[in-house]
Short mmCIF file of C-alpha atoms and ligand atoms in Angstrom, two decimals:
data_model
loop_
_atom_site.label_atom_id
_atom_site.label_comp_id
_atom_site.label_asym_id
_atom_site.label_seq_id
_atom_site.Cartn_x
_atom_site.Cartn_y
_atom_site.Cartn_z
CA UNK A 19 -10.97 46.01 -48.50
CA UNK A 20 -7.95 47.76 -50.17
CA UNK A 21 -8.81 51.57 -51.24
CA UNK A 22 -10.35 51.97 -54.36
CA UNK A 23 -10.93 48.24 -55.15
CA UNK A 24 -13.21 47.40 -57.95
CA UNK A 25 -15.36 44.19 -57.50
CA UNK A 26 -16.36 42.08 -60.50
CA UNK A 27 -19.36 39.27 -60.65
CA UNK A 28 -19.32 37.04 -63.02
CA UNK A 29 -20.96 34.05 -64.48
CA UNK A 30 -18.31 33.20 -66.79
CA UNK A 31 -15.17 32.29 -64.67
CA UNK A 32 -13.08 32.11 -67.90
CA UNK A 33 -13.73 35.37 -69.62
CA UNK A 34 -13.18 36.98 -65.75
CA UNK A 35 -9.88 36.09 -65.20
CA UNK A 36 -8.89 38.41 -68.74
CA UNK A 37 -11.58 41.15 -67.48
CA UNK A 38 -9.98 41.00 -63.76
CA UNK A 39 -5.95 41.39 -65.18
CA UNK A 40 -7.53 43.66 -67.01
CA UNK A 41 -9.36 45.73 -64.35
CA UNK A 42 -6.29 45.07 -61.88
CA UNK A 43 -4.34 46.99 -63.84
CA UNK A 44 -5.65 50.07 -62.78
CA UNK A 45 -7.16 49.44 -59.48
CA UNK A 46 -6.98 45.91 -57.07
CA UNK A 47 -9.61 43.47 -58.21
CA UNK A 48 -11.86 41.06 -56.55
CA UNK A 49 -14.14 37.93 -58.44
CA UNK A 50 -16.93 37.11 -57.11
CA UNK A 51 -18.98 34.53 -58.68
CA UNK A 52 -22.67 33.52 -58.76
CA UNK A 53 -21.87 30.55 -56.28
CA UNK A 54 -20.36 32.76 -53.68
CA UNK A 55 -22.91 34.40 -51.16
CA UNK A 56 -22.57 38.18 -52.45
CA UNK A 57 -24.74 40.10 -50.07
CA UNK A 58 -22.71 42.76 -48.65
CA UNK A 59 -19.35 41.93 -49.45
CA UNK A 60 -19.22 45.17 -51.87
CA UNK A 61 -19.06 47.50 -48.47
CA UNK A 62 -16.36 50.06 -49.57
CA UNK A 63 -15.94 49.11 -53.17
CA UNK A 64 -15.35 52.09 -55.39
CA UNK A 65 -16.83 49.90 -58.89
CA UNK A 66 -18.64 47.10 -59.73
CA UNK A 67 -18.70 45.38 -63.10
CA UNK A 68 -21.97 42.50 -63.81
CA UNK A 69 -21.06 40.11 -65.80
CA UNK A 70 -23.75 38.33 -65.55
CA UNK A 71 -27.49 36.91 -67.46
CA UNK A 72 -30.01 39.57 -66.05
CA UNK A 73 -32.58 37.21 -66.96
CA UNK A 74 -31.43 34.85 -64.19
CA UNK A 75 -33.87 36.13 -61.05
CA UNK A 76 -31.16 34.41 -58.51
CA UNK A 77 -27.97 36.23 -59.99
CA UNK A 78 -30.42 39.74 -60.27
CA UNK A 79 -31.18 39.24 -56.42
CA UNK A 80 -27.49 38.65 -55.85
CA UNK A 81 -26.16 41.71 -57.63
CA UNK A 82 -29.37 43.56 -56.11
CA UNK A 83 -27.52 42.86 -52.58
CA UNK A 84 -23.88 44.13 -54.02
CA UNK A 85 -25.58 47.04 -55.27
CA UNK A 86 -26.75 48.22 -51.97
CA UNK A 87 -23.65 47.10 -50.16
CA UNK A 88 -22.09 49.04 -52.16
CA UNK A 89 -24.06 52.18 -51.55
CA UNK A 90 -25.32 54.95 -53.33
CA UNK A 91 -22.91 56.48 -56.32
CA UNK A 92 -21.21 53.08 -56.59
CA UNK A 93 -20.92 52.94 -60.17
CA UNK A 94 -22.01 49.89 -61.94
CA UNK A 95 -21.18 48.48 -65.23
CA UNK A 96 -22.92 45.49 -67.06
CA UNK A 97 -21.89 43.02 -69.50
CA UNK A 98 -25.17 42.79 -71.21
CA UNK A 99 -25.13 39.44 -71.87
CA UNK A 100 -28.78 40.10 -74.28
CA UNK A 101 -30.48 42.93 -75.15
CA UNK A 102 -34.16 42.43 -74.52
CA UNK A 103 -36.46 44.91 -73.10
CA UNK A 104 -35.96 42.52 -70.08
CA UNK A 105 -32.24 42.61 -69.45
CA UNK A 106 -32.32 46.11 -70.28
CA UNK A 107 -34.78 47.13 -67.25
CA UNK A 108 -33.10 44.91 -64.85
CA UNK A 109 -30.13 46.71 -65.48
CA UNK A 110 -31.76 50.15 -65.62
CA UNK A 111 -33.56 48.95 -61.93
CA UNK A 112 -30.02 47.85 -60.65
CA UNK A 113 -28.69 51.70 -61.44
CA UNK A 114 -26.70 50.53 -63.76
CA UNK A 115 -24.16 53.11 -64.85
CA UNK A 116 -23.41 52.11 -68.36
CA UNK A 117 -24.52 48.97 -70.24
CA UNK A 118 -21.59 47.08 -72.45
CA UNK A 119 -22.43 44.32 -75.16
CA UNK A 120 -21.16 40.83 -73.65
CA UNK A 121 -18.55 40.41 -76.00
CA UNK A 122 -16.66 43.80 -74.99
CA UNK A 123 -12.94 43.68 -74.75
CA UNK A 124 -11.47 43.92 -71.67
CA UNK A 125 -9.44 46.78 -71.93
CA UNK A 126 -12.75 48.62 -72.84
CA UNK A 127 -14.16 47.76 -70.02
CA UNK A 128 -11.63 48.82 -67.55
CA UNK A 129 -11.35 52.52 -69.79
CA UNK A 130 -15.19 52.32 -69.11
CA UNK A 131 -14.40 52.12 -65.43
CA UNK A 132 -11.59 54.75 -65.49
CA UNK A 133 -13.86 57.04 -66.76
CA UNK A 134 -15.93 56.55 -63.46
CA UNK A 135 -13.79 56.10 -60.75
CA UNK A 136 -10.95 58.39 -61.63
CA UNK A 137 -12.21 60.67 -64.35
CA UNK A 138 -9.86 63.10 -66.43
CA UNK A 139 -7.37 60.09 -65.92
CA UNK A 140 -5.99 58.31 -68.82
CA UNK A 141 -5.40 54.59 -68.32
CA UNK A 142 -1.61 54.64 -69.57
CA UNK A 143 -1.87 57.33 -66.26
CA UNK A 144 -3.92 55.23 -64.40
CA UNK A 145 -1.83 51.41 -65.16
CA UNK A 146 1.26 53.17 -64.23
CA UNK A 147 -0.21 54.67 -60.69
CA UNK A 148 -1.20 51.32 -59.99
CA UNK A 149 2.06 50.02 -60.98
CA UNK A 150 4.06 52.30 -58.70
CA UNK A 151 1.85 51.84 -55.41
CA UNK A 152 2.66 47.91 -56.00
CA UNK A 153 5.84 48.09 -56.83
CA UNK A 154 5.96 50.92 -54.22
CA UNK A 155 4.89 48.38 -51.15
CA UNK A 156 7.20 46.19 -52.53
CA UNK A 157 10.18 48.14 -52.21
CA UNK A 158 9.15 49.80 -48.81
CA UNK A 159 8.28 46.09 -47.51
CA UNK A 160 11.97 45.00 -48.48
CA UNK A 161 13.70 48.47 -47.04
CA UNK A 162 11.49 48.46 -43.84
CA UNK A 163 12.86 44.41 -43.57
CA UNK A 164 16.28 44.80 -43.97
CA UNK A 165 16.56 47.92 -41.87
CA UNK A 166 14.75 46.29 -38.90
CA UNK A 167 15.54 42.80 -39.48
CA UNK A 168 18.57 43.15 -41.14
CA UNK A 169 17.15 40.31 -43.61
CA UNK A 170 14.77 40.45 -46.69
CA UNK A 171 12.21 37.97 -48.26
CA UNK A 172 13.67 37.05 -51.49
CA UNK A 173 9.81 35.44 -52.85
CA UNK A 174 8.31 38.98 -51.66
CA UNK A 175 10.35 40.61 -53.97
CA UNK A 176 8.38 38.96 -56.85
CA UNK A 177 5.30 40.98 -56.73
CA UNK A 178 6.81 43.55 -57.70
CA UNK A 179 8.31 42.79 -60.98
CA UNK A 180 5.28 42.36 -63.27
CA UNK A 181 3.48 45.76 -61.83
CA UNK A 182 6.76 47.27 -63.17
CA UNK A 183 6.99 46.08 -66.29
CA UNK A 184 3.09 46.64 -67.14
CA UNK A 185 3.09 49.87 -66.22
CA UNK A 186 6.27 51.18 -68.30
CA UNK A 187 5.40 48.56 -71.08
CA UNK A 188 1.10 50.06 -71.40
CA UNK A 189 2.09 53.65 -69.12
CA UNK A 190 5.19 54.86 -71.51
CA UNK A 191 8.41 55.52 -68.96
CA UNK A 192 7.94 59.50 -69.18
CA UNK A 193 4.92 58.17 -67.05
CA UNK A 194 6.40 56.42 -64.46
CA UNK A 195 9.24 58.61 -64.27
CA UNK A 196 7.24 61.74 -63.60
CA UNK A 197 4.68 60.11 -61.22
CA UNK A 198 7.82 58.52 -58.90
CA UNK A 199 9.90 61.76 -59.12
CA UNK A 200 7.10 62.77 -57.11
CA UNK A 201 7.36 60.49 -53.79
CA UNK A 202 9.42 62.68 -51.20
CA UNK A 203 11.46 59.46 -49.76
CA UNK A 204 14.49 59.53 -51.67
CA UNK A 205 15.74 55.78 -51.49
CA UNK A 206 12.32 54.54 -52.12
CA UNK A 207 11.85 56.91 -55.00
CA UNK A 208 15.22 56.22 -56.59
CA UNK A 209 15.04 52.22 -56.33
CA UNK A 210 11.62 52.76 -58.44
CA UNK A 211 12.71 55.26 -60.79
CA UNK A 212 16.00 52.84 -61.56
CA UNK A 213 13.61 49.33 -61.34
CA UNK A 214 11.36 51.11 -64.38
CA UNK A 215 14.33 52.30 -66.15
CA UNK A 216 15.72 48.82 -66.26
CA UNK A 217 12.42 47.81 -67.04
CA UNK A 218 12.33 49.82 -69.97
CA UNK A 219 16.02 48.99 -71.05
CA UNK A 220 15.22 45.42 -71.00
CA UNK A 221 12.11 45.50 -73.10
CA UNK A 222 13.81 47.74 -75.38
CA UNK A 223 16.70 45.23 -75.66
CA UNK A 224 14.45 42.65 -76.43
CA UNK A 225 15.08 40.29 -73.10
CA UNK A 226 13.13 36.70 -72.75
CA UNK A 227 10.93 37.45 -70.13
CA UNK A 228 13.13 35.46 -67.93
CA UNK A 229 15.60 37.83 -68.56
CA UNK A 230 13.04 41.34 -68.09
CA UNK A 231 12.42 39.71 -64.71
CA UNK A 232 15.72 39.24 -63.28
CA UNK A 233 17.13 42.81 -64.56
CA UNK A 234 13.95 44.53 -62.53
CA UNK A 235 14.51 42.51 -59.53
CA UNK A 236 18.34 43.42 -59.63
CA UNK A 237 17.41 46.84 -59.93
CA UNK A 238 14.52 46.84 -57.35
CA UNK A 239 17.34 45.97 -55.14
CA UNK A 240 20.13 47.44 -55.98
CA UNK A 241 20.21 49.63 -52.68
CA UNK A 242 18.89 47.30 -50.43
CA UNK A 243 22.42 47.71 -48.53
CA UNK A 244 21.11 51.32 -47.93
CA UNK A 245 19.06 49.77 -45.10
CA UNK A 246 22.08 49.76 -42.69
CA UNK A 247 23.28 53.73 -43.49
CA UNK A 248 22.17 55.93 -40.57
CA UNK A 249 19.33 57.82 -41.60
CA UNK A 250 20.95 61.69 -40.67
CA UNK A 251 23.18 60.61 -43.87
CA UNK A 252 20.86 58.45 -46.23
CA UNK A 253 17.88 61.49 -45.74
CA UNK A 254 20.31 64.49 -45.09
CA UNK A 255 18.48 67.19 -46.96
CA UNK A 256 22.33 68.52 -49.08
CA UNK A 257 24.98 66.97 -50.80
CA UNK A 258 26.86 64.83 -48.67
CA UNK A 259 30.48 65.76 -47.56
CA UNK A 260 33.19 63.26 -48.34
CA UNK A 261 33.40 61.19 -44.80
CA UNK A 262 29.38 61.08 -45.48
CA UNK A 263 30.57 59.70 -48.86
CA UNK A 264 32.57 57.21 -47.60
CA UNK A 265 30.23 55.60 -45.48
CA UNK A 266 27.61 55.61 -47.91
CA UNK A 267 29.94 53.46 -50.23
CA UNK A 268 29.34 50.82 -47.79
CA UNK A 269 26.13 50.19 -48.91
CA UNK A 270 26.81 48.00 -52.10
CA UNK A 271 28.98 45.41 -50.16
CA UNK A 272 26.05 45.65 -46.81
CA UNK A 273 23.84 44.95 -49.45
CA UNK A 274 25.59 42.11 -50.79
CA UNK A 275 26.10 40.87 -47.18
CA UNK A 276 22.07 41.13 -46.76
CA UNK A 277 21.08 39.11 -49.69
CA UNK A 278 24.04 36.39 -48.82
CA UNK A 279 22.52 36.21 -46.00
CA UNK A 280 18.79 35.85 -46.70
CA UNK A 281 19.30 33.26 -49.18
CA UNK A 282 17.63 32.71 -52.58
CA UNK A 283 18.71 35.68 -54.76
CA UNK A 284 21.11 34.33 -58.31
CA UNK A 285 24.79 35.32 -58.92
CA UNK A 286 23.54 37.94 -61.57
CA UNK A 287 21.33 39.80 -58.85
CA UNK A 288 24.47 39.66 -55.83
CA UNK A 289 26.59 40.63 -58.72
CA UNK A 290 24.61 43.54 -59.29
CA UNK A 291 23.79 44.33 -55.81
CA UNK A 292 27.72 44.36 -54.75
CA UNK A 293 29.16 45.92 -58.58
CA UNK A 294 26.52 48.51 -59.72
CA UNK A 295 29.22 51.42 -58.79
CA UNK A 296 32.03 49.44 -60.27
CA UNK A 297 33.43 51.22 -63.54
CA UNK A 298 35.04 50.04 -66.71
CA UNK A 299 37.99 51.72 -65.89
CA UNK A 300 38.62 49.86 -62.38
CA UNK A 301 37.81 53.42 -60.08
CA UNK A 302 34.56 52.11 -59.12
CA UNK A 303 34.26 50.46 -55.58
CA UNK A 304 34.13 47.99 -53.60
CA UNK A 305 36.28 45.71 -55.52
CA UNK A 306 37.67 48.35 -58.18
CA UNK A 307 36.78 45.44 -60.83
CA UNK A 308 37.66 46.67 -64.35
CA UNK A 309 36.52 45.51 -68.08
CA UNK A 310 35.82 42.01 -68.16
CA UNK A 311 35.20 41.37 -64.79
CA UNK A 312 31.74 43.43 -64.82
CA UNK A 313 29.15 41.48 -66.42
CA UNK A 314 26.20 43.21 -68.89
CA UNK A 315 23.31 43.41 -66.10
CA UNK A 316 25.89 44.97 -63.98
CA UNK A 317 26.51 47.29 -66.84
CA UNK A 318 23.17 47.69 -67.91
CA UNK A 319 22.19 49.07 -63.76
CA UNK A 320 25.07 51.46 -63.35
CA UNK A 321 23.91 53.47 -66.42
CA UNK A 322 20.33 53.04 -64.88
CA UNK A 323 21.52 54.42 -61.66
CA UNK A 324 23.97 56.87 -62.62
CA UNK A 325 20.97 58.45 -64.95
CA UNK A 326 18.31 58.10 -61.84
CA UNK A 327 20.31 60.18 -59.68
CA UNK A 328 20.69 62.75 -62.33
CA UNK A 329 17.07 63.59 -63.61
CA UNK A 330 15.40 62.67 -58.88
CA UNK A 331 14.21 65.58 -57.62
CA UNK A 332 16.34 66.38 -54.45
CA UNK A 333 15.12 69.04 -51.70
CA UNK A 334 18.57 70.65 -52.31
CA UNK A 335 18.47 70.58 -56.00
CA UNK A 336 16.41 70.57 -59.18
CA UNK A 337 16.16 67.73 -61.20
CA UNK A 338 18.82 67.24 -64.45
CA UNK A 339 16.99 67.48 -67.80
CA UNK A 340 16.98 64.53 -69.32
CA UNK A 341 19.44 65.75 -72.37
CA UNK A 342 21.98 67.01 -70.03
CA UNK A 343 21.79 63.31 -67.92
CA UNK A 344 22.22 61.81 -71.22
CA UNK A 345 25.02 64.41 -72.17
CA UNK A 346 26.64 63.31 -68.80
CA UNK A 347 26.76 59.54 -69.24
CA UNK A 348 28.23 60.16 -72.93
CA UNK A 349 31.06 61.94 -71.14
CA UNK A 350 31.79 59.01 -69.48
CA UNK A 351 33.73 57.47 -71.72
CA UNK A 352 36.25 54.57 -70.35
CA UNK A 353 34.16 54.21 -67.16
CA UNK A 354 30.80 52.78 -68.90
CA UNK A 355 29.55 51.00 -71.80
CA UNK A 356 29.49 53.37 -74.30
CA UNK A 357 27.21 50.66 -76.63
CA UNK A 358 24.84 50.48 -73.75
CA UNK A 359 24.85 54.03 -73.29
CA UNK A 360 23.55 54.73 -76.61
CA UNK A 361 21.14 52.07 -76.62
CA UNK A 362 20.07 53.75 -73.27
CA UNK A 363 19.65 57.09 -74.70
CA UNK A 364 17.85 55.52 -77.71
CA UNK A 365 15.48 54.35 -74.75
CA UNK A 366 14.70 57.34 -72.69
CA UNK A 367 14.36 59.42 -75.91
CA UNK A 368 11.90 56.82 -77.18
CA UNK A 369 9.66 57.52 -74.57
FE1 FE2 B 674 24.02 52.28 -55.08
FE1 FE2 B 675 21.37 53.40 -56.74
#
């Protein structure tokens, strides 16, 4: 069982699947139902939420056996789904933690939890932890790939879109930002800081869904082509030197090249795999396109990028406020979108 996961049995299938996106928001989720065979399959749980009639003696003798699979401390919550002396002392037998009304919303439920399994959190802190660590195996699944492989998993990718967007959309990006400026492997912690930028952007911008989606997977991968950069350059622990420069350049078109190759990925993500250092002004690389030629997602990921590697903390350097990042992308007048780069600033002073 995943750390930390949070098991919930239910009687009602259809009011679990809310409670469990719910719950799984903040910590991986499992259903069990009165039809399964429960006994022991809590071992290692860190929460358990009833949702089921205490006055049924089969589902009491089932949750009984969770209970003590679980083991001692477990906390429990239950759905009360009456409130006769009863239910009440079948719950207060189980150890029932705390005791909700049936009819509690979701969300209430899982801040219920919070409060148990990772007290002094809040869940906007919590939602966007979770987020990360998905998003977070996402991105180190598709690095690891490409780097031993040389190829990715274009459907893999998917998983880690919604976490994402959830977590800046309920978590706030000053959230996200400060919990992923805190991983220590630079590539993986600027594809995630960029991924919930453009997440942010998007929603800001008002993007169909369709639309949110494909801008976070572009930006999820933007790097990929950092997979075939030695390592003494990618993780060298100071500014690089300009023949270091140079070769790290390569890494748009090698990421191009890797996506091509793996199949599956839409013009607008290879354009913004292969163009996200391209600039207005044509002194961007590889292709020195200019104007015109970039399209708005490409446009959209180089101010993303550009304002990423700004505000990351570096071993060799402290992190850019975010005024002065802002400040810096202003200056940059000719080279990017200057309507973009206001609606950007609008975005990460919004936050
Ligand atoms: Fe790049
Ligand atoms: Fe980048």
């Amino acid at each position: 069982m995943e750390p930390g996961t949070l098991i919930l049995y239910t009687d009602r299938p259809d009011h679990g699947v809310r409670l469990r996106g719910a719950l799984d928001r903040i910590a991986p989720c499992r259903v069990l139902t009165i039809h399964d065979r429960a006994g022991g399959d809590a071992a290692g749980c860190a929460g358990l939420v009833a949702d089921v009639d205490l006055l049924r003696p089969a589902a009491v003798q089932a949750l009984r056996g969770l209970v003590a699979s679980a083991g001692p401390g477990t906390p429990l919550i239950c759905l009360m789904h009456g409130m006769g002396a009863r239910s009440t002392a079948a719950a207060r037998a189980l150890g029932a933690s705390l005791c909700l009304p049936v009819d509690t919303a979701p969300h209430v439920v899982t801040e219920a939890m919070l409060a148990h399994v990772q007290p002094g959190r809040s869940l906007a802190e919590a939602v966007v932890a979770r987020g990360a660590y998905r998003a977070g195996a996402v991105i180190t699944g598709l690095l690891d790939a490409a780097r031993s492989t040389g190829t990715v998993d274009a459907a893999a990718i998917e998983g880690g879109l919604d976490p994402i967007l959830t977590a800046v959309g309920a978590g706030g990006l000053t959230n996200w930002l400060a919990t992923v400026r805190s991983y220590d492997d630079a590539t993986y912690q600027h594809c995630l800081l960029v991924a919930g930028l453009a997440a942010t952007f998007a929603i800001d911008l008002g993007f169909s869904e369709r639309d949110r989606h494909q801008l976070v997977r572009a930006a999820l991968v933007h790097d990929v082509g950092k997979a075939r950069i030695p390592l003494a350059i990618l993780n060298k622990p100071g500014p690089l030197d300009p023949a270091e420069r140079t070769v790290m350049r390569d890494h748009a078109a090698f990421g191009h090249e890797i996506l091509v190759a793996a199949g599956g990925f839409d013009p607008t993500v290879l354009a913004v795999v292969r163009h996200h250092h391209e600039l207005l002004d044509g002194s961007g690389y590889p292709d020195g396109l200019s104007g015109g030629a970039i399209p708005d997602p490409v446009r959209l990921t180089t101010i993303c990028d550009i304002y990423a590697a700004l505000v990351e903390r570096r071993p060799y350097r402290a992190p850019m406020p975010s005024a002065e990042a802002i400040g810096v992308l202003k200056g940059m007048t000719g080279k990017l979108d200057m309507a973009l780069v206001h609606a950007f600033a609008r975005t990460v002073s919004g936050s």
